[in-house]
Coordinates of C-alpha atoms and ligand atoms in Angstrom, one line a residue:
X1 CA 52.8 190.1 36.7
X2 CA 53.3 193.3 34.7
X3 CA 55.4 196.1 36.9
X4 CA 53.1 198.9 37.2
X5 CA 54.6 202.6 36.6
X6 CA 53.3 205.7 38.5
X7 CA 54.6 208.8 36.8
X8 CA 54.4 212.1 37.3
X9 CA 55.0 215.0 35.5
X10 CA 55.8 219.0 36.3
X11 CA 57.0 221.7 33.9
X12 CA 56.8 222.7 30.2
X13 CA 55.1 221.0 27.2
X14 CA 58.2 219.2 26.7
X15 CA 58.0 217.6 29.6
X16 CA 54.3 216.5 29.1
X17 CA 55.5 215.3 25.6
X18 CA 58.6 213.5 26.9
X19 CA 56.1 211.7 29.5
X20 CA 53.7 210.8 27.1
X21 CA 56.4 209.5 25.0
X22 CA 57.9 207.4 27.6
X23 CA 53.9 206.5 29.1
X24 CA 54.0 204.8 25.8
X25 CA 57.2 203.3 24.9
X26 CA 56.4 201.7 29.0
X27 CA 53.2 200.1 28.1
X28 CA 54.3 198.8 24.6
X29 CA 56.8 197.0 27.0
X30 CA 54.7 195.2 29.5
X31 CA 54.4 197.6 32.2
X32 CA 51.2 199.2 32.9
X33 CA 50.3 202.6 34.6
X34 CA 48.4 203.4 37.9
X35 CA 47.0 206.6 38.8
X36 CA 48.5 206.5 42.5
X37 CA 51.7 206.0 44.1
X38 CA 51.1 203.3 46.6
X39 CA 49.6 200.8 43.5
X40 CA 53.1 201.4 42.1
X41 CA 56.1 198.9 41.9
X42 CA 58.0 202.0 40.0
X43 CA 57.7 205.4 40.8
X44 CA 59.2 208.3 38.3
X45 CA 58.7 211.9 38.7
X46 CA 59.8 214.5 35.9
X47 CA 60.9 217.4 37.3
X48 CA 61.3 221.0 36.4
X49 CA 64.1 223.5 36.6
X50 CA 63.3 226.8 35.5
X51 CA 62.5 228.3 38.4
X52 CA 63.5 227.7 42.3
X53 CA 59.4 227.4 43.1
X54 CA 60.0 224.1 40.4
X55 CA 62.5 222.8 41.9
X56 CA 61.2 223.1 45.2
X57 CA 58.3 221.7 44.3
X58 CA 60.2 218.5 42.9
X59 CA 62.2 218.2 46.0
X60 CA 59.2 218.1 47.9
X61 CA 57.7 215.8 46.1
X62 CA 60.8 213.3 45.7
X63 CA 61.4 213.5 49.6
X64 CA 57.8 212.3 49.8
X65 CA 58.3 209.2 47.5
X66 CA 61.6 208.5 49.7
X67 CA 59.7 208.4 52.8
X68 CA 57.5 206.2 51.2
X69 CA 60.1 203.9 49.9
X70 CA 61.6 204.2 53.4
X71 CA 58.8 201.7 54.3
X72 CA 58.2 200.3 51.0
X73 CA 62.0 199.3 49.8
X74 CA 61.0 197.1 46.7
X75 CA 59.7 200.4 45.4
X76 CA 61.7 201.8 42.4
X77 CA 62.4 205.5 42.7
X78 CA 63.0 207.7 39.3
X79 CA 63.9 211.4 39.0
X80 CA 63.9 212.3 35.2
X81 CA 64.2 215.4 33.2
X82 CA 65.4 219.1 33.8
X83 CA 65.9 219.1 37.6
X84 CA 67.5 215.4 37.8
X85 CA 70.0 216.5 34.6
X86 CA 71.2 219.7 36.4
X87 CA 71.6 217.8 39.6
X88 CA 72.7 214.3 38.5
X89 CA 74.4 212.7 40.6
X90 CA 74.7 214.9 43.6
X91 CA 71.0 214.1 43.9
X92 CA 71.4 210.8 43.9
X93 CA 73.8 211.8 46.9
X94 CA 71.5 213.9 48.9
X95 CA 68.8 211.6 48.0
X96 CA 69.8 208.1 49.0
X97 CA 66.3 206.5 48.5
X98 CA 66.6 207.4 45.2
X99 CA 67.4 204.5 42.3
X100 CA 67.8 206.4 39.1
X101 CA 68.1 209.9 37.8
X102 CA 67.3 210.5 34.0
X103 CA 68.2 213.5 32.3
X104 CA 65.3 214.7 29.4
X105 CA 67.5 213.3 26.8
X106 CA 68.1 209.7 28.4
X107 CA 64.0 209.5 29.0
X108 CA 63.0 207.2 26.3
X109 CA 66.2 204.8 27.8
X110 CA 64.3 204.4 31.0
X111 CA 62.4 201.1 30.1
X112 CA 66.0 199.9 29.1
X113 CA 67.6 201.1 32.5
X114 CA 64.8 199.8 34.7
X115 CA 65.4 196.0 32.9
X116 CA 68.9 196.5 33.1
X117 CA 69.2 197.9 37.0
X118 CA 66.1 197.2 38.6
X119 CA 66.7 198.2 42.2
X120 CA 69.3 200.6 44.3
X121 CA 72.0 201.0 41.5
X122 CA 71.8 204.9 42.4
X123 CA 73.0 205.7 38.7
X124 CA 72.8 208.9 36.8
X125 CA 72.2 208.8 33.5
X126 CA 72.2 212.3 32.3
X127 CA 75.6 213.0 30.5
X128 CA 75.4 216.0 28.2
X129 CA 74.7 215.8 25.0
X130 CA 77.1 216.0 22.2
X131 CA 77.5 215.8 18.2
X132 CA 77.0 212.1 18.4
X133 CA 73.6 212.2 20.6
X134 CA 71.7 215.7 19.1
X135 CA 71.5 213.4 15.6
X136 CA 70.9 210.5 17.4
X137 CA 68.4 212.0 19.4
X138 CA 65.0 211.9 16.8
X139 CA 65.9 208.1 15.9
X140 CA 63.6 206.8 18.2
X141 CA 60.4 207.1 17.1
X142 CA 57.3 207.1 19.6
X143 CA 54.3 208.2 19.5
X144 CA 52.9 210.3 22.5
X145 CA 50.7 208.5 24.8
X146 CA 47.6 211.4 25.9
X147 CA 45.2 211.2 28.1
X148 CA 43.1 213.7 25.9
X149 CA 42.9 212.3 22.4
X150 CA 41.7 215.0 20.8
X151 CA 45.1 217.4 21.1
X152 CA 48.4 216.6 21.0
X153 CA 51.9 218.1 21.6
X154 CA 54.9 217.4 18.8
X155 CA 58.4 217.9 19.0
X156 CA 60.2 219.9 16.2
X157 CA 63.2 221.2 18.3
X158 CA 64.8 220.3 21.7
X159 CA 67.2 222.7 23.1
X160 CA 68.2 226.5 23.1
X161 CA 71.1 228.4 21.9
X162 CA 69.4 231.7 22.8
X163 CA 71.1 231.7 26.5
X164 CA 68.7 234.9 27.9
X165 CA 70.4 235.6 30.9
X166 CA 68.0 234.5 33.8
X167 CA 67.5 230.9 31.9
X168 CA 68.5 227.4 32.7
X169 CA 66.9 225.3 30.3
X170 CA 70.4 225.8 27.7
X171 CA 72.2 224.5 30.3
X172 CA 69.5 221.3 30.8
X173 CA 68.3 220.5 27.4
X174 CA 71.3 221.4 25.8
X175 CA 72.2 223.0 22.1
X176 CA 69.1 223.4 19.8
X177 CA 68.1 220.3 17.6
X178 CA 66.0 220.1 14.7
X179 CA 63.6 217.3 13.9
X180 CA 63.7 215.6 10.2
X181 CA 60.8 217.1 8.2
X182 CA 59.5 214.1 7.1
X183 CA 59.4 212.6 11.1
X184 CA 57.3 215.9 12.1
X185 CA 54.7 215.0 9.0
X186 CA 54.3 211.3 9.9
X187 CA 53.7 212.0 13.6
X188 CA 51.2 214.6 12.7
X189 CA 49.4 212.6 10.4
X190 CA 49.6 209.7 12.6
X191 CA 47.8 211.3 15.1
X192 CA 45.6 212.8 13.1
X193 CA 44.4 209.0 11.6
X194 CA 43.9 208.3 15.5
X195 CA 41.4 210.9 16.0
X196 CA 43.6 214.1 16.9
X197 CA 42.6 217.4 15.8
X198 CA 44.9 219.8 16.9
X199 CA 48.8 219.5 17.0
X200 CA 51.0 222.0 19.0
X201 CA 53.9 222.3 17.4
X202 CA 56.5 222.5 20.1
X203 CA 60.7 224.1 20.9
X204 CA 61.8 226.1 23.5
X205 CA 62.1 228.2 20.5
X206 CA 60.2 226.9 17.6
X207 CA 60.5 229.3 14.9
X208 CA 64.0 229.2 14.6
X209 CA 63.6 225.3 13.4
X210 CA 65.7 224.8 10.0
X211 CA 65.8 221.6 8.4
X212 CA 67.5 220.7 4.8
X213 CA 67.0 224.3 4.0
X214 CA 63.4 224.5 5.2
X215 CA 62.5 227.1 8.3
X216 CA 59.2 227.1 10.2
X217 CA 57.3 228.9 7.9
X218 CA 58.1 226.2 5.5
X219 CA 57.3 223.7 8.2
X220 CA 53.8 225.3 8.7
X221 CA 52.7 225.2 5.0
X222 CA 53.7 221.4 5.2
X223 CA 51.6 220.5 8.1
X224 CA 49.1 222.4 7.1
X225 CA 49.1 220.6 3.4
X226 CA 50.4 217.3 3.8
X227 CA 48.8 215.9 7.0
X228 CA 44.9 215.4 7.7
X229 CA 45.0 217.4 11.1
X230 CA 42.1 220.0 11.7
X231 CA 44.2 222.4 13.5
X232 CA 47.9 223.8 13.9
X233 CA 49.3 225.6 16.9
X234 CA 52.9 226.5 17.9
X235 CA 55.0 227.7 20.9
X236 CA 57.2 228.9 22.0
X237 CA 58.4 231.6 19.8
X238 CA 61.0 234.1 20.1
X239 CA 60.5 237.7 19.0
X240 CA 64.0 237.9 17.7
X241 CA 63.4 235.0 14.9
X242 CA 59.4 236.3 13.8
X243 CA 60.0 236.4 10.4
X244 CA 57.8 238.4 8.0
X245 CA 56.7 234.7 6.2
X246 CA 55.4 233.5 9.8
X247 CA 53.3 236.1 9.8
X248 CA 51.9 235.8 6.2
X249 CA 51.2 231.8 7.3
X250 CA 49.5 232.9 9.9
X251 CA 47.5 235.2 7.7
X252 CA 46.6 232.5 5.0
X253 CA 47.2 229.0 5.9
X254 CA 43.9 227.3 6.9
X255 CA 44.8 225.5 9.6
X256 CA 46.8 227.4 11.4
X257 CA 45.4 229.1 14.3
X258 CA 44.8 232.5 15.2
X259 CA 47.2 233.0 18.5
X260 CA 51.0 233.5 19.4
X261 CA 52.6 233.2 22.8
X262 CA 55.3 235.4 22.2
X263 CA 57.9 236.3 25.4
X264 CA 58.4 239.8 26.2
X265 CA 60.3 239.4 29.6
X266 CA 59.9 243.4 30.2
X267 CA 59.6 246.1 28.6
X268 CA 62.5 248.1 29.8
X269 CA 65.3 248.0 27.0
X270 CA 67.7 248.4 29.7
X271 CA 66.5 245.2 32.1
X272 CA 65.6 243.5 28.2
X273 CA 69.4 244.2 27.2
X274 CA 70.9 242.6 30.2
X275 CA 68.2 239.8 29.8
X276 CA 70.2 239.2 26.7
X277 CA 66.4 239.3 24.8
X278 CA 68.0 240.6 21.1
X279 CA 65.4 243.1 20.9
X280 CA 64.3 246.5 22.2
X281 CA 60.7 247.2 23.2
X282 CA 59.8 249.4 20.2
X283 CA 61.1 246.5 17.8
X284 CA 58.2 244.0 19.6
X285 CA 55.6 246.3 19.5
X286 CA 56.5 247.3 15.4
X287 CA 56.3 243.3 15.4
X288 CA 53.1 242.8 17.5
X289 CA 51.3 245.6 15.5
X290 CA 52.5 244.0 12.2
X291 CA 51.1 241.0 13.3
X292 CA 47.6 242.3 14.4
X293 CA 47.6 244.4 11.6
X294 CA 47.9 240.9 9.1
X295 CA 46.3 238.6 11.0
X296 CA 42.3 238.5 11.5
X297 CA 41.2 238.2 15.2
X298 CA 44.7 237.1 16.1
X299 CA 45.3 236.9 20.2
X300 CA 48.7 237.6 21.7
X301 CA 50.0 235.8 25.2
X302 CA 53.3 236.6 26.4
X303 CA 55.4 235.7 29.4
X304 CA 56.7 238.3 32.0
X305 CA 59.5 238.6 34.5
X306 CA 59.5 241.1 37.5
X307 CA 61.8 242.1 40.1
X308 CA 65.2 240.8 37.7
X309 CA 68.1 242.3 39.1
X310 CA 68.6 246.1 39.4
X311 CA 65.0 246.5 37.9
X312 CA 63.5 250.0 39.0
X313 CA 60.5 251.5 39.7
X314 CA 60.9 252.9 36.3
X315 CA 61.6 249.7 34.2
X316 CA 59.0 248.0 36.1
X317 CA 56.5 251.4 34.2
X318 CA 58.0 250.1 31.4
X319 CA 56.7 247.0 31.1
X320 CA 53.3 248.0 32.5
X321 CA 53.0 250.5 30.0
X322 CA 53.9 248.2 26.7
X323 CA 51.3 245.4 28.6
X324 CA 48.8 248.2 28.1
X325 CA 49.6 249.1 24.6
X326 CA 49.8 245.5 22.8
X327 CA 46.7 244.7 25.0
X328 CA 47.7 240.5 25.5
X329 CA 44.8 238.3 25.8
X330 CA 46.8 236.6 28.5
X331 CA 50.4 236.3 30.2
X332 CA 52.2 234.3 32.4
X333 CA 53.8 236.1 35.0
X334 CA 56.6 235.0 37.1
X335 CA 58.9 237.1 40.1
X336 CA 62.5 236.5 39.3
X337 CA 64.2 233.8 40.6
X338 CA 68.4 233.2 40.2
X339 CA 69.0 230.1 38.7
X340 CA 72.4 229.0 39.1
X341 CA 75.3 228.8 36.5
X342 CA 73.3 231.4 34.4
X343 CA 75.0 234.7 33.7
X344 CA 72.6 236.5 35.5
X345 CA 73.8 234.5 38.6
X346 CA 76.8 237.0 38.7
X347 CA 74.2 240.0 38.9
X348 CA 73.0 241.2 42.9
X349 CA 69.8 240.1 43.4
X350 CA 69.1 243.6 44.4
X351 CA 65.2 243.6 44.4
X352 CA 63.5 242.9 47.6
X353 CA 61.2 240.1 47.9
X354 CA 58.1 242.0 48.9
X355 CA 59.1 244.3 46.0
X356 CA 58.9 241.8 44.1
X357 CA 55.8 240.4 45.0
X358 CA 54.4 244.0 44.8
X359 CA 55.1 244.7 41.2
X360 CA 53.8 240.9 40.5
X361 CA 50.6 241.3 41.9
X362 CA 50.7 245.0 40.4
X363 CA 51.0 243.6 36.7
X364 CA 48.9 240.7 37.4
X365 CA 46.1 243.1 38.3
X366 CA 46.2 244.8 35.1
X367 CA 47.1 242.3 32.6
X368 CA 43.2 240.8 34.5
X369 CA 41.7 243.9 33.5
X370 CA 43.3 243.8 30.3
X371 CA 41.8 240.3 29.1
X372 CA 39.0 240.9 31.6
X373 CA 38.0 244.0 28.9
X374 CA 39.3 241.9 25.6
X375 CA 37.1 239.0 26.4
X376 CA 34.3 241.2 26.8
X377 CA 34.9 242.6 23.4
X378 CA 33.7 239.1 21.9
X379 CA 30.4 238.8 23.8
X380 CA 27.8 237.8 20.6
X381 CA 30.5 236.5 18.6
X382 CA 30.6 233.3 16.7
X383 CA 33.6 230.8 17.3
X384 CA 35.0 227.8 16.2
X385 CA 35.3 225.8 19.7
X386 CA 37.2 222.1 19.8
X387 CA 35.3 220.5 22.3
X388 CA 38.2 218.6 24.2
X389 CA 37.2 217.9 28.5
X390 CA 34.2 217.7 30.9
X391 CA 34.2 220.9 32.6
X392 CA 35.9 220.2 36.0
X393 CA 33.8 222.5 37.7
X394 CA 30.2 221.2 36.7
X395 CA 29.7 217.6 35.1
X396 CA 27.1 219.0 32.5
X397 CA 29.4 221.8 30.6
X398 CA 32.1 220.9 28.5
X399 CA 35.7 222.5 28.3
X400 CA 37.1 223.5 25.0
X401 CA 39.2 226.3 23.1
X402 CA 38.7 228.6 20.2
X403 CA 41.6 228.9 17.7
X404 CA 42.3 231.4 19.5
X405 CA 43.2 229.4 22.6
X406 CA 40.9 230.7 24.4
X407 CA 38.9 228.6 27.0
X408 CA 35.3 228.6 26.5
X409 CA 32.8 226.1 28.3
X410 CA 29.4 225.3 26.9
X411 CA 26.8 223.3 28.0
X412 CA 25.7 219.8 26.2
X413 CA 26.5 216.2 26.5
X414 CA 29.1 213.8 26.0
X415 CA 28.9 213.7 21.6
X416 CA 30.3 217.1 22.1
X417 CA 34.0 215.7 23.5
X418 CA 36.6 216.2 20.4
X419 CA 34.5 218.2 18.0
X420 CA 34.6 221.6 16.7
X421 CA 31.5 223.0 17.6
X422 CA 30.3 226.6 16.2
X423 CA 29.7 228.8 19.8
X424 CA 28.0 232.0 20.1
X425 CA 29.6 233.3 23.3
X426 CA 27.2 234.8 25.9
X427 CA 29.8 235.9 28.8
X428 CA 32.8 236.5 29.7
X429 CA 35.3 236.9 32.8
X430 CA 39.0 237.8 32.5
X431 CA 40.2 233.9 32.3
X432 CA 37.4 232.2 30.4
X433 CA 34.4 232.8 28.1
X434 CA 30.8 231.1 28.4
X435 CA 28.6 230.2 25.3
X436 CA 26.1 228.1 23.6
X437 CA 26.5 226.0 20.9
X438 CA 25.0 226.2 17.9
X439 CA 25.5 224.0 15.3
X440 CA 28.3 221.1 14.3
X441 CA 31.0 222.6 11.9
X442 CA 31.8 219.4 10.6
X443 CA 31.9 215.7 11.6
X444 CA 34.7 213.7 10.3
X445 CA 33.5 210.0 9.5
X446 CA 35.6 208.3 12.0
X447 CA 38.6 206.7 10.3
X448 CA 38.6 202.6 10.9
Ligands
SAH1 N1 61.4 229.8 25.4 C1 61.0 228.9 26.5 C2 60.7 229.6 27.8 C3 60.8 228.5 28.8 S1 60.8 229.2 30.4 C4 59.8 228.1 26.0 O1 60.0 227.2 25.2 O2 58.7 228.2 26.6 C5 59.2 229.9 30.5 C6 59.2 231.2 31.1 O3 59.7 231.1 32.4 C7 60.1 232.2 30.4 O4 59.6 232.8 29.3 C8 60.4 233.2 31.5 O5 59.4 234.2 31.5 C9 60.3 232.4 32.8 N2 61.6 232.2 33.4 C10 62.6 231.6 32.9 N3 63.7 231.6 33.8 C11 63.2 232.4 34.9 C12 63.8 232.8 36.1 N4 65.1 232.5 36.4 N5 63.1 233.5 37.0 C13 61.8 233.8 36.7 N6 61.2 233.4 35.6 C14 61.9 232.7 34.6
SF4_2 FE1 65.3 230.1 28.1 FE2 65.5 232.2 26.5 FE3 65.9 229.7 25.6 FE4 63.4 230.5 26.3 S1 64.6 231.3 24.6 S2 64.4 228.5 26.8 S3 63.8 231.8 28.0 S4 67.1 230.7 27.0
F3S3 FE1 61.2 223.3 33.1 FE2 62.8 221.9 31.7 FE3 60.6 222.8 30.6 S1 63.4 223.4 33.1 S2 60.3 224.7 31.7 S3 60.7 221.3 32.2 S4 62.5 222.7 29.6

């Protein structure tokens, strides 16, 4: 009988790509998935580094499936990706339940592994990447498995060179790699034949990618004219490589979409300095008013750290202050956490907890307000809407996102799932706008 696979996934988009990647490569091999634990003959959890909450999490989580295989032995027990390549094999050590331990660049060997040591070998495959592996790395080609048909993540890069002070993933996904050109186009237009009408475009830090000469505005005007998709996303991109031609694609390419997730970290040039960010606050907001300047209706998210070590009352203003002046349509916000073997590792974590969860809550409160008042801005507006879920909330609305990625639900029935839909919007809160639909933008004849 076919060996059923549970998997699980926390962290970034490039975990949820390497899972889907791996979801697939399993199935084309015999093995089929189940949507619990106990169904499972093979259970694999990618886990997440980049902060201690994630890796607590994954611990957690892994001493529950050890438990389980207490009882169950037969049961084979995978960690993969950030947390089980920074750990190896001392987790394998602390963790004697545990079978295998993947690293993010090994996942696509798993299938291979599982064949090749089916039970209680307690290996580690994780060993760093060199010269040899980063080319090596794209050979395999597999398409993404997704539950959601209608959206879909693609690699260009893996890796970061940019070490910023505070960050681990360097250290667990290794130097930057580019993807061939011609691998990017093919998956895209793959996808797009199967029914996908947005692509994300995905790197730690995308719009560095170079390839043959090409960089990501290059890359953009490709996608945009050589593959069938309806819609072109990217993240996530660093300040420091924003190029003046990004911005014009994003002015003028038609398929590209109207938003940018763009890091800011803080807004102290002091805290941003140490951070090891490569820009000051005045140069990202010359760049962030350049690029609302050029680019229609564009929305700006950002990521945020508070409380990094020896940040002040004063640098803390900072950051308020430049949240207020861009105005982001949304941000992630995080409380420092030390990651160790990063450079900031060496630095006192010198601000107190409940400081910390003071200014977090602080700047979470306005950056609410903030989107609260932009999404109010758009009430009686017309938007382009890709329908793409069932509302979780309510079985009769329907989930789906404007190109500005922003969340809108609408009522309607199930021909609505995977088409853009033309939405007046009607109301608003600070997360998520509500509107009606108006009319079909276009159909696509469904390709056979
Ligand atoms: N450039 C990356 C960022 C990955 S980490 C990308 O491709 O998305 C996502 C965010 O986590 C970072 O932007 C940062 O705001 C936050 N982060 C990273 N390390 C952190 C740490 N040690 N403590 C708190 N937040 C952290
Ligand atoms: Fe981490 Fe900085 Fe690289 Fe992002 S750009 S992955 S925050 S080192
Ligand atoms: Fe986490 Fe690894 Fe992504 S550390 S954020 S899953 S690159």
């Amino acid at each position: 009988m076919a060996k059923r696979v549970y998997l699980q996934t926390f962290g970034c988009q490039m975990n949820v790509y390497d899972s889907e990647r791996l979801k697939s490569s399993l199935l084309s091999q015999g093995y089929r998935m189940t949507k619990t634990p106990r169904d499972a003959d093979i259970i694999v959890l990618n886990t997440c580094s980049v902060r201690e909450k994630a890796e607590r999490r994954a611990w957690g989580r892994l001493s529950e499936f050890c438990r389980y295989k207490q009882k169950n032995p037969e049961v084979v027990l995978v960690a993969a990706g950030c947390m089980a390549q920074r750990l190896g094999q001392a987790l394998t050590e602390k963790m004697p339940y545990l079978d295998l331990v993947v690293g993010p660049d090994r996942i696509l060997q798993l299938p291979e592994y599982l064949q090749n040591h089916p039970k209680k070998s307690q290996l580690a495959i994780c060993s760093s990447r060199n010269e040899f592996d980063s080319q090596k790395i794209w050979e395999k080609e597999v398409l993404p498995h997704r539950k959601i048909r209608f959206t879909s993540f693609v690699a260009v890069s893996r890796g970061c060179n940019n070490f910023c002070s505070y960050c681990v993933v360097p250290y667990v996904r290794g130097p930057e790699t580019h993807r061939p050109i011609q691998q990017i186009i093919r998956e895209v237009q793959l996808l797009a034949r199967s029914g996908c009408k947005e692509v994300t475009l995905i790197g730690q830090n995308v719009n560095s990618y170079q390839f043959e000469g090409k960089d990501f505005a290059d890359l953009l005007q490709v996608v945009n004219d050589q593959t069938d998709i309806e819609w072109i996303r990217f993240m996530t991109s660093h300040p420091k490589d924003l190029s003046e031609r990004l911005v014009e694609k994003m002015a003028t390419l038609p398929k590209l979409c109207e938003h940018i997730h763009l890091p800011l970290q803080s807004g102290s040039d002091r805290i941003l300095k140490k951070m090891n960010r490569g820009y000051t606050s005045s140069d990202y907001l010359k760049l962030t008013d350049r690029i609302k300047k050029r680019v229609e209706d564009v929305s700006l998210s950002t990521d945020i750290i508070v409380g990094f070590p020896s940040e002040t009352e004063e640098d803390f203003e900072q950051t308020l202050k430049l949240l207020r002046k861009v105005e982001f349509d949304s941000a992630f916000m995080f409380r420092y956490s030390v990651r160790e073997g990063t450079k900031a590792a060496q630095l006192k974590d010198d601000v107190p907890e409940d400081e910390k969860l003071n200014r977090l809550h602080a700047i979470i409160q306005l950056q609410k307000e903030i989107s609260g008042r932009k999404n109010q801005r758009l009430l009686g507006k017309i938007f382009e809407v890709l329908v793409d879920e069932r509302s979780r909330r309510n079985q009769n609305k329907w989930k789906g996102k404007t190109r500005s990625n922003k969340t809108v639900i609408v009522d309607g029935n199930e021909d609505l799932l995977g088409k853009i839909v033309s939405v007046r919007i009607s109301s608003s809160d600070s997360f998520t706008l509500f509107g009606e639909v108006q009319h079909q933008i276009f159909e696509k004849t469904p390709i056979n």
